[in-house]
Coordinates of N, CA, C and O in Angstrom, one line a residue:
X1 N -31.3 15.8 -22.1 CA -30.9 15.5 -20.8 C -29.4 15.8 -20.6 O -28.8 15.8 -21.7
X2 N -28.6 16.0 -19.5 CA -27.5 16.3 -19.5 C -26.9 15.3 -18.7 O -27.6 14.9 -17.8
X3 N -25.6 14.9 -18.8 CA -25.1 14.3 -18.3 C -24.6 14.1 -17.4 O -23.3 14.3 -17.5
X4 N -25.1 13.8 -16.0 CA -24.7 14.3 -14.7 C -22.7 13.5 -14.0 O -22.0 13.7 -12.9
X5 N -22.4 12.7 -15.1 CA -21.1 12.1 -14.7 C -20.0 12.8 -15.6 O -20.2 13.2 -16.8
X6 N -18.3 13.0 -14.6 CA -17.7 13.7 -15.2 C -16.9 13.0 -15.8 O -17.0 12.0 -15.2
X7 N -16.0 12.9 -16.8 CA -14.8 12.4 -17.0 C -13.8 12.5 -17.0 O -13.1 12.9 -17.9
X8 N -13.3 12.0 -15.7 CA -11.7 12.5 -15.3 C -10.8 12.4 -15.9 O -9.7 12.7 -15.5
X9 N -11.2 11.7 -17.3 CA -9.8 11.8 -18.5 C -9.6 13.0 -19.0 O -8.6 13.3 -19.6
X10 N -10.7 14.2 -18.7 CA -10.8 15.0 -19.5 C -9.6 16.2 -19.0 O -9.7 17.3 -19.5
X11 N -8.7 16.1 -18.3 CA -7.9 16.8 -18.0 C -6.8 16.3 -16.9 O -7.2 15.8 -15.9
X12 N -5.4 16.5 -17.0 CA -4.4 15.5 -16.1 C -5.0 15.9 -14.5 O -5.2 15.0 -13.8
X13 N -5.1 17.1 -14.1 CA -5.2 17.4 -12.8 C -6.5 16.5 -12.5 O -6.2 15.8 -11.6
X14 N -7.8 16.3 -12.9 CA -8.7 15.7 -12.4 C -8.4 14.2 -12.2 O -8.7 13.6 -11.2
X15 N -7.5 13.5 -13.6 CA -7.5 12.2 -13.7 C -6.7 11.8 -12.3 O -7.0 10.7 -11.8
X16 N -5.9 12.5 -11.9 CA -4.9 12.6 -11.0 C -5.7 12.5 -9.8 O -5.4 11.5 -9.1
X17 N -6.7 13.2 -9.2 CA -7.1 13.1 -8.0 C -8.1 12.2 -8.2 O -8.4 11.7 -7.1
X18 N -8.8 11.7 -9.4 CA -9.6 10.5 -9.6 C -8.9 9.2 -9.0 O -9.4 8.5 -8.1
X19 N -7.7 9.1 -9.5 CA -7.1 7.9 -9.2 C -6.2 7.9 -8.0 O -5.5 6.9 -7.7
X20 N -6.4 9.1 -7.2 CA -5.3 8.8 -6.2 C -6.0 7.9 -5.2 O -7.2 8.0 -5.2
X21 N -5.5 7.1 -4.3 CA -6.3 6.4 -3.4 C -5.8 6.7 -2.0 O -6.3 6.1 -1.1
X22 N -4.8 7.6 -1.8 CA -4.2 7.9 -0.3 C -4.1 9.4 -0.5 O -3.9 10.0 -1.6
X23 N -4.4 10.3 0.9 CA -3.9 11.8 0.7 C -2.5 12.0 0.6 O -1.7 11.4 1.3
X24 N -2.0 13.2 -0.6 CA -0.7 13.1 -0.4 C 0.3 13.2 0.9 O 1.5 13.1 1.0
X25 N -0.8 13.6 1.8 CA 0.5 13.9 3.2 C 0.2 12.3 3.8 O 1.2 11.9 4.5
X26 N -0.7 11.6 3.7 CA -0.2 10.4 4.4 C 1.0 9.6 4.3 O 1.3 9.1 3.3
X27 N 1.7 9.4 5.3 CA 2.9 8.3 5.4 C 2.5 7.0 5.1 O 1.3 6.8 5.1
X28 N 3.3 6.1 5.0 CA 3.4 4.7 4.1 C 3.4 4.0 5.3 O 4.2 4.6 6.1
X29 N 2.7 2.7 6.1 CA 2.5 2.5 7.0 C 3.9 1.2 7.1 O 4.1 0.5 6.2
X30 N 4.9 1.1 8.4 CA 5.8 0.1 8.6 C 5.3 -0.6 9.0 O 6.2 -1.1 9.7
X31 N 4.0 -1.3 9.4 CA 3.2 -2.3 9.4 C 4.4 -3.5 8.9 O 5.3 -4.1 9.5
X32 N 3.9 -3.7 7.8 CA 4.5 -5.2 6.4 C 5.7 -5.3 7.0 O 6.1 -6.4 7.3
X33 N 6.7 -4.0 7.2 CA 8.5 -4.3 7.7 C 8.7 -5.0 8.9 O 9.5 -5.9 9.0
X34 N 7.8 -4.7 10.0 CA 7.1 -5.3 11.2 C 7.1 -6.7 11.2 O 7.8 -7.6 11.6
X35 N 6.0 -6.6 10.5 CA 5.6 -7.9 10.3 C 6.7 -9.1 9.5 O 6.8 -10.3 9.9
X36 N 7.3 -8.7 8.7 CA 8.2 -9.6 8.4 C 9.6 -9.6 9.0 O 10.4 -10.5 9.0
X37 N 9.8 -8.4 9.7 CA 11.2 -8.4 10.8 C 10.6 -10.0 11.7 O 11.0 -11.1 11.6
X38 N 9.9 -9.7 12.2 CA 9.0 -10.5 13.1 C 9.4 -12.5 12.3 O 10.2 -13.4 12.7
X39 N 8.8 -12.4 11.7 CA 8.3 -13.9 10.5 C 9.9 -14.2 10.9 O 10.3 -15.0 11.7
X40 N 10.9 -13.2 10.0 CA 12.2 -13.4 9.7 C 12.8 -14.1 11.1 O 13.3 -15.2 11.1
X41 N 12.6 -13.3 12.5 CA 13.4 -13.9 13.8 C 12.8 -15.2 13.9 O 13.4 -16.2 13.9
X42 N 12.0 -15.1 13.9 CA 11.1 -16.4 14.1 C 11.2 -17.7 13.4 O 10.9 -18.8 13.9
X43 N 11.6 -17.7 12.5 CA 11.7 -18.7 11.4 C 14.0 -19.0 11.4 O 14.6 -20.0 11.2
X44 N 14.5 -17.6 11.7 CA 15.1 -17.8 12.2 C 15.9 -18.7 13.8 O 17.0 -19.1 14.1
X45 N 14.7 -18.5 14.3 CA 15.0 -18.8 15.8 C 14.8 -20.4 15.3 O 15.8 -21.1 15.4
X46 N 13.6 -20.9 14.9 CA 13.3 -21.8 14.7 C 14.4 -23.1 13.9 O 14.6 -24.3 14.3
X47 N 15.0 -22.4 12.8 CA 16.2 -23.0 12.3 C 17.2 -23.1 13.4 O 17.4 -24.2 13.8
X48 N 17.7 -22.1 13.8 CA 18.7 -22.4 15.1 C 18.5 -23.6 16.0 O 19.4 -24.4 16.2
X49 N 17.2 -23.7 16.7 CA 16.5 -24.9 17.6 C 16.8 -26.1 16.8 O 17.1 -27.1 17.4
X50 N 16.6 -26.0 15.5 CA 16.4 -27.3 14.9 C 17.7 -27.9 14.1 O 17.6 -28.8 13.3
X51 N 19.2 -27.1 14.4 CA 20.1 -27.3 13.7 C 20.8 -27.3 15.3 O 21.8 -27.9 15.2
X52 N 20.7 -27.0 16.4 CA 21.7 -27.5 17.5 C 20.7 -28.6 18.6 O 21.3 -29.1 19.5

């Protein structure tokens, strides 16, 4: 019987596209920066209210 699974160790270029999980032209999403610019004003706003 032959073995229908490959093994992506068997060479760097495969192991490499085995393990990639994003395409390389995708950009990195500023979501998270967003999101904590945000948390940050907020938490800052909040200290200000509660210190005057």
């Amino acid at each position: 019987m032959s073995d229908n699974q490959v093994d992506p160790s068997g060479n760097t270029e495969a192991f490499r596209a085995f393990t990639r999980t994003t395409p390389d032209d995708a950009a990195s999403s500023k979501m998270p920066y967003i999101a904590g610019a945000v948390v940050g004003v907020v938490l800052l706003a909040l200290l200000a209210w509660l210190v005057l």
